[in-house]
Amino acid sequence: MKKTVNIFILTLGMLFGLSSCQDYFLDLKPQDALTDAAYFKKPADFKAYVTGFYGQLMGWRSPFGGNSIYQYMDGNTDLSTNTGFDYPRGNVTVPAGDNRWSTPYSWIRSANILLKNAETYSGNPAEIKAYVAEASFFRAHAYFMLLNFFGGVPVVTSVLDVSSPELVAPRNSRYEVVNQILADLDAAIAGLPLEQSIVAADKGRISKGAAQAFKAKVLLYEATWRKYVGTTTDFQGSAGPASDQINAFLSEAIALSKEVMESGAYSLWNQNTALSNLSNYYLFNLEDAGSNPAGLTKDSNKEFILYGVYDFTYRQGGQNLSHTTAQMLPSRKMMDLYLCTDGLPPHKSPLFQGYHNVGDEFKNRDLRMVAHHGTAPTTATLTTGLSGYGNRKFAANNYGSYRNANQESSNYSIIRLADVYLMYAEALYERNNAITDAQLDESVNRVRARAGVAPLTNALATTHGLNILEEIRNERARELYQEGLRLDDLRRWGIAEQALGESTCGMVVGDASYTTAFRNASGAATANYNPATFVWGEETVPTAAGNLKCVVIDSKSNRNFDRRNYLFPIPSGQIALNPGLVQNPGYN
Amino acid sequence: MNQSLFKKLRTLLAISLAVLWFLPVSGQTGRVITGKITDKETGEPIAGATVKLAETGGGTISDANGSFELRYAVANPTLSVSIIGYENYSYKIGSESRLDIRLQAKTGELDEIVVVAYGVQKKVTVTGAVEQIGSKTFESRAVTNVGLALQGQTPGLLVTRNSPRPGNEGIALQIRGATSVNGGSPLIVIDGVPGLNWSALQQMNPDDVESISILKDGSAAIYGSRAANGVVLVTTKKGKGKVQVDYSNNLRFTTNGITGYATDMKQYATVWLEANKEEQIPNWWGYISRENMERMQQGVEGIYPTQFWGDLFIGNSNRIDEMFARRYSHQHNLSISNRGENSGYRLSLGYADNKGNLATAYDGQKQYNLRFNHDYKLSKSVLLESSMTVQNSNTSTPSSGLDGTLFANDMPFFPAKNPYGQWNANFGNVGNRNAAAATADGGRDDQFRTLYRLDLKGTLNITSNLSFEAMGSLQNEDFRRERYVNPVQLYDWYGNKSNEALQSTVQNSGNPGYQTWSNSSFYQFYSAMLNYKNTFADSHNLVVVAGINAEKSQNKNLSGSRVNFSDNGVYDLNVASTDVVFNSGGKSQRGFYSYLARVNYDFREKYLFEVLGRRDGSSMFDTGYKFKNFGNISLGWVFSNESLLQDQRLLSLGKLRLSSGVSGNNVGIGNYDYVSTVNNGTTALGYPTALQPNSGLAANGLISRDRTWERVYQKNIAVDLGFLNNRLTTTFDYFVKDNKGMLVNVNYPSVLGGSAPKTNSGHLNVKGWEFIATWKDKVKDLSYNVSFNISDNRTLLKDMEGADTYGAGRTAAVNGYPLNSWFLYQTNSYFASPEEVNAYYAAYGQTAGLLSGVQGTNALRPGDIKVIDVNGDGVVSNVFDASKSTPADFVYMGDNAPHFVFGTNLSASWKGFDFNAFFQGVGKQYIMRSGWMAYPFATVYTNQPYSFIGKTWTEDNPNAEYPRLTSYVNRANWNYANKDFMLQNNRYLRLKTLIVGYTVPKSLSRKAGLDRLRLYFSGNDLWEITSVKDGYDPETGETSQNSGYPFYRTWSFGLNIGL
């Protein structure tokens, strides 16, 4: 009996013991992660946190998901015949949700969290100054994305909760958004290090020069938008600009560009001697020594100012890039934009050789033509409905052996020095309605020199009836081809409707009076040409040799880009959640 | 309480205590009766029967040989014998001193004992929806996986798999349909303790299973926050009877089952030719010309000129035949069991090697099982039970080549090898795919999983009615996975190295050469329970169970990878290159602390009542939010026990059951949602580039403290009927589940910038029913049994806070509709003329909406489908607009859940022969094939489905089942994607199991020294009928491209030997 009693007491003890150690089972904290309560205490915390922002930069896998980078590569604009993209054709429907709206707001929240924690940082603020400045840059960057896509959007500069009134706030005007961006960029510029003082291990982090270049870009973008587009895209009820800031913006853009140009940190990647004049090809697939015949590496690149860092080992492009860009073929317009070596557009240049024989048009031309589209062909066929030209910008050198599909890992340029030169020149011309030869020489003409064409001078323009502004703008199309800037440029210049509304064409096929490899003297199609594969037939369009018949890849009857398309529609799901968001004009 | 009753009770207590504690010591004087208890039919001795004297209450228990000895003092007492499973027996002792008793086994299954939560119950007194599956289900099956063996066995339990590959079957269990948009699966409880993880059940030795009970309704609520998806209670076999050694084996081979989805070169070319017949501008893609395709259609092997790939060899190459063939598997079980007076044990060993039918490399799983169950009576009042389990499995598969590249992306006309015996590159110079090469030489992916489990349980009988039970269970699983990749060089037909490498075997940071993962899980379970059981006045039966459970699970992870690895015959992370190295750790823990109780009361097994509850506390919630209560009440009325129904022979059992309760669903809640944790990662920066640490806040810093488990309210009403002495029994259950606190994502404006935690604001309603009928009889030597079960349920989402938007296709959660509903475009006819096409374009906005995709070469023509503008807004579009009364042009067309899920079992035995056929199937399930081969030219660069050929619109066949074929992707999309007619019924009936056995007569087997010898044939999936139209196995699921691995039929032979 005693044993029983003992056991009974023992078991009661166990029962009691079990209930007293409840905490052993219920009070369990995370073991493999810090909580925010213990974070943001050291400079390293701020650095690591802001390092997480770098995925927000545009890259081979765009931050908006999947393969959307190709949407930012001029596909189906006036420069490209690739027809897989609906936006440049004006085919935009109001979506329920849009990553371009929601993703930047998650970035803004992240930046706000860092900025809030910086305010209560107990250490020396100088220790975290650069990281706070980076966060300011990224907040500006996120708002600029929103501005570019949607115009005015709600401005949030604090960390919101699910009950915050800001969740249902109305849209701020684009002018207020711009003010926010500029203020954040000022803060960023003040706190960021010079490119020269960024150590090797941190290359690719935002430098002062990058923030300055980015601010110049925003200023020029907004100044030209206000000048050429005005308030036509503002949503109903939007406030207007507080004052006419156009010239002030342009002046500052000029000053900032100049400061970047003269900072000594950047130089054009001119490797024409080592690379048989193909600088404009090898710059965009530059990886390690195997990526080009001269054995140059990314180290040699001082041209990229703001860029995404990629690496074969640590961050591959993850995009079937070489294969896909090879199919994003240029349009007639693009091919005719390349200058002749005398610096004149081909339709004004005596050096232009016409289209009679395949490859003639490549003669005496801008080096970028070969850099972008491959060596002048000797034969061509128009039997598959394609434009007839090739494309290779961004494609890996020795694709298939040096790099396989998805492994291409060159850095992704967002702003490079050539762009800054062209922004500088454009801002000067927009500001002053004139630009001096000296100013052209320190900017546009450096880019032209690398492309092997004669400089642009006021004399050349006068002699040949060139419009200098148009030449600067066309220089952007040539130099920044496929770098995701064409649509932005067409919109801010207010000419997107016209430029995108025309048929995109391929090679000149000519007719009985202008024979080519495709139509003989009797006007009949040769064996190289199967007109049946071109569903939109032929169209007579202006070419460098006058109005000639060309194959049509995408007919103007398909192209409906409209003023409303300058901005994307606010996702309907967001309006449902916040009826105070007024839709952009034309999407109701 | 009156005095005499009190006295009686006191006497009773005193006597029983005396019997329990002092009997062996003091003994009793008087006469002695000895005897032996045997089974009336088999003559086998019955151990463990209670032998009692009614007059004194004194008694004993029969030993392993069925023998008993009892002393008594009173004259001519009445001796009664009782044991579960047999009719009670009583006898008035006269002068005899020896009595041999032959007990009649009970036939009616309602006298069965059913394992329920925290105890056992007579089936007749069960008030909840509980089904029990016996060990017979697992015998002689050519199936090692316990989960798979449950398929179709009981209504309301849906077992699905999406692959036949051993160890990679993708088995899912669901009881009574979905419970939540967040999913959830049943709680697995093995011998009273939750299993460590899902594989703890799947990789049990099926030979160890005594029974499996499925708790389907609120009666599971005693498991609280984990009960909403039902509970699977597994009980393992214990020692019984004399020393028994059993050996059984099973040798099996596989043959390919349904492979109708796979086309060959001729069929592939036919799809192109048929599609281009309808095109004004043919599209031959890289194959250039009709001539090429016609050669292929004729099966001409040879060199073909192509547009992108140069001169290419095209030949007959059936991937399925090249890669899959008969494979042999085997399984062995050995067990020793015994029960003596004070202890019993059962030791079992199992081994299985299961292979899928992949011919190019080993693809299978080896499983080792050991279990030792032991119980020991320390004294009359203390019982100790222990159980040791080791479950080990090694799953080994190729590290690549079994995905979409198998036959979707790797077309059936590039032979695996070129004439030089080298791996042949697909598309000549493209050369990035070859599933045969990848599986054979591309490396291995091996998973090792070992579960160690130790259970200890002590039971103290405080009085004959009250006992205390303390239990502990420690479970530890070591999981290790090693995957390595070998680069495989491909060659073109001429023996030149291919331009591109075999994609899946290229080594890089996303596909490292060598990877090792290690995961260790440790689970502790402690429980202290009081059990009280008593009968008052022979009529009032009361059982009370109450106690505390405490649980804690801890996980530790470690993984490492090195980018470059070359195969030198030694496989370890250490031998890979150290150039680029990655590693990561990780730990997590969660705990439960719960109070629980159950009270059962019945009056003469006629009026039944049960109430149970649990108060669950969990570490997953913040202080002050940790505890929640769950419970259930159920009632039963055995109306056949009413005197009114006593004098008839038709109805032998009639019982009504009602239950109502609430339980919780443990999904959608992370371990630490109530705090904002910092996630660490890396970002590539710098030149030379390296990884820098980065961090972010989980959910961007948004947390919730007050959200909790989903609460699922369950109601059940059921009728159990038995007819003709229970030869025919039926059960019908109707149930309603309401998940009223369903965790849903509330949509906040994106301006918030973070993903707000889900909130308990959703409501899912599920209604369903289950029916079982069993006929069991014996005619002379023929015993037979026919049973049929069927069930169905319907889900309905009632509250989804936030904006409700959806698109065409299958949509997981739309308010007012079932889960996973189909929203498809409506079509009514084909365009008959160009005028109709033009009118259609004119009417619906030329380039508006979906029409924007069918322009130019993709423009619609006669034979294409007319999509109806359902909402009449003048645009056929994919846009959902809640502001419109009919918000979209796609309409609801049913859900994709399996309905009318059924199983039927036919079994018979005659003399030494036994036969069992088990069919299982689904009566209705709407699916739409998805992926690259959902319909012809869904994708141009993949294999193409052949099943549409001959069924599509042509001028001669304007009333065809499907619209015109087209080789243009956008138009194919217009014609086929998400269109109403593409929905098909995935209905099937499959012969899951066929077993034919023969037991050699004892007279013969004894001569060989064997107690028992049985030979059998057992087959799986040997036959089926299905309404699937496009050649896929009905168990595949919807996707077209990842299903190249054929389901197979299994043929097996085996032996059962008893010593």
PDB file of C-alpha atoms in Angstrom, chain B residues 923-998:
ATOM      1  CA  GLY B 923     -17.406  10.434 -59.682  1.00  0.00           C
ATOM      2  CA  LYS B 924     -16.958  14.025 -60.725  1.00  0.00           C
ATOM      3  CA  GLN B 925     -14.049  16.389 -60.829  1.00  0.00           C
ATOM      4  CA  TYR B 926     -13.782  19.260 -63.239  1.00  0.00           C
ATOM      5  CA  ILE B 927     -10.302  19.924 -64.477  1.00  0.00           C
ATOM      6  CA  MET B 928      -8.824  21.887 -67.299  1.00  0.00           C
ATOM      7  CA  ARG B 929      -5.449  20.850 -68.616  1.00  0.00           C
ATOM      8  CA  SER B 930      -2.883  23.546 -67.991  1.00  0.00           C
ATOM      9  CA  GLY B 931       0.615  24.272 -69.153  1.00  0.00           C
ATOM     10  CA  TRP B 932       2.526  24.043 -72.373  1.00  0.00           C
ATOM     11  CA  MET B 933       0.490  21.224 -73.850  1.00  0.00           C
ATOM     12  CA  ALA B 934      -2.926  22.155 -72.569  1.00  0.00           C
ATOM     13  CA  TYR B 935      -4.058  22.377 -76.180  1.00  0.00           C
ATOM     14  CA  PRO B 936      -2.315  22.438 -79.575  1.00  0.00           C
ATOM     15  CA  PHE B 937       0.045  25.385 -79.923  1.00  0.00           C
ATOM     16  CA  ALA B 938      -0.414  26.683 -76.435  1.00  0.00           C
ATOM     17  CA  THR B 939       3.350  26.871 -76.867  1.00  0.00           C
ATOM     18  CA  VAL B 940       5.100  26.536 -80.170  1.00  0.00           C
ATOM     19  CA  TYR B 941       8.461  25.189 -79.034  1.00  0.00           C
ATOM     20  CA  THR B 942       7.269  22.176 -77.090  1.00  0.00           C
ATOM     21  CA  ASN B 943       5.770  18.815 -77.805  1.00  0.00           C
ATOM     22  CA  GLN B 944       2.151  19.034 -78.965  1.00  0.00           C
ATOM     23  CA  PRO B 945      -0.939  17.178 -77.771  1.00  0.00           C
ATOM     24  CA  TYR B 946      -2.331  14.766 -80.301  1.00  0.00           C
ATOM     25  CA  SER B 947      -5.706  14.002 -78.766  1.00  0.00           C
ATOM     26  CA  PHE B 948      -7.417  16.902 -80.553  1.00  0.00           C
ATOM     27  CA  ILE B 949      -6.677  15.568 -84.016  1.00  0.00           C
ATOM     28  CA  GLY B 950      -9.849  14.688 -85.912  1.00  0.00           C
ATOM     29  CA  LYS B 951     -12.038  16.484 -83.435  1.00  0.00           C
ATOM     30  CA  THR B 952     -11.506  20.035 -84.624  1.00  0.00           C
ATOM     31  CA  TRP B 953     -13.425  22.281 -86.989  1.00  0.00           C
ATOM     32  CA  THR B 954     -12.763  21.948 -90.675  1.00  0.00           C
ATOM     33  CA  GLU B 955     -14.939  22.968 -93.576  1.00  0.00           C
ATOM     34  CA  ASP B 956     -16.040  19.359 -93.828  1.00  0.00           C
ATOM     35  CA  ASN B 957     -16.642  19.071 -90.133  1.00  0.00           C
ATOM     36  CA  PRO B 958     -18.258  22.330 -89.057  1.00  0.00           C
ATOM     37  CA  ASN B 959     -19.875  20.816 -85.986  1.00  0.00           C
ATOM     38  CA  ALA B 960     -16.696  19.446 -84.485  1.00  0.00           C
ATOM     39  CA  GLU B 961     -16.083  19.204 -80.772  1.00  0.00           C
ATOM     40  CA  TYR B 962     -13.278  21.758 -80.842  1.00  0.00           C
ATOM     41  CA  PRO B 963     -12.563  24.913 -82.844  1.00  0.00           C
ATOM     42  CA  ARG B 964     -10.168  25.156 -85.727  1.00  0.00           C
ATOM     43  CA  LEU B 965      -6.569  24.207 -85.163  1.00  0.00           C
ATOM     44  CA  THR B 966      -4.105  27.008 -85.611  1.00  0.00           C
ATOM     45  CA  SER B 967      -0.345  27.171 -85.542  1.00  0.00           C
ATOM     46  CA  TYR B 968      -0.381  30.709 -84.162  1.00  0.00           C
ATOM     47  CA  VAL B 969      -0.138  30.926 -80.412  1.00  0.00           C
ATOM     48  CA  ASN B 970      -2.352  33.966 -79.866  1.00  0.00           C
ATOM     49  CA  ARG B 971      -5.201  32.516 -81.850  1.00  0.00           C
ATOM     50  CA  ALA B 972      -4.774  29.124 -80.216  1.00  0.00           C
ATOM     51  CA  ASN B 973      -5.082  30.978 -76.963  1.00  0.00           C
ATOM     52  CA  TRP B 974      -8.260  32.675 -78.175  1.00  0.00           C
ATOM     53  CA  ASN B 975      -9.738  29.386 -79.323  1.00  0.00           C
ATOM     54  CA  TYR B 976      -8.846  27.205 -76.373  1.00  0.00           C
ATOM     55  CA  ALA B 977      -7.540  28.941 -73.277  1.00  0.00           C
ATOM     56  CA  ASN B 978     -10.043  29.105 -70.433  1.00  0.00           C
ATOM     57  CA  LYS B 979     -12.976  28.299 -72.701  1.00  0.00           C
ATOM     58  CA  ASP B 980     -16.023  26.520 -71.355  1.00  0.00           C
ATOM     59  CA  PHE B 981     -15.644  23.443 -73.560  1.00  0.00           C
ATOM     60  CA  MET B 982     -12.119  22.798 -72.316  1.00  0.00           C
ATOM     61  CA  LEU B 983     -13.355  21.728 -68.919  1.00  0.00           C
ATOM     62  CA  GLN B 984     -13.306  17.964 -68.622  1.00  0.00           C
ATOM     63  CA  ASN B 985     -14.485  15.490 -66.079  1.00  0.00           C
ATOM     64  CA  ASN B 986     -11.606  13.729 -64.411  1.00  0.00           C
ATOM     65  CA  ARG B 987     -13.919  10.872 -63.421  1.00  0.00           C
ATOM     66  CA  TYR B 988     -12.398   7.456 -62.965  1.00  0.00           C
ATOM     67  CA  LEU B 989     -12.823   4.025 -61.504  1.00  0.00           C
ATOM     68  CA  ARG B 990      -9.613   2.188 -60.785  1.00  0.00           C
ATOM     69  CA  LEU B 991      -8.877  -1.313 -59.596  1.00  0.00           C
ATOM     70  CA  LYS B 992      -6.537  -0.232 -56.851  1.00  0.00           C
ATOM     71  CA  THR B 993      -5.890  -3.630 -55.423  1.00  0.00           C
ATOM     72  CA  LEU B 994      -6.482  -7.175 -56.469  1.00  0.00           C
ATOM     73  CA  ILE B 995      -5.400  -9.919 -54.112  1.00  0.00           C
ATOM     74  CA  VAL B 996      -5.792 -13.643 -54.599  1.00  0.00           C
ATOM     75  CA  GLY B 997      -4.333 -15.880 -51.942  1.00  0.00           C
ATOM     76  CA  TYR B 998      -4.202 -19.523 -51.022  1.00  0.00           C
TER      77      TYR B 998
END
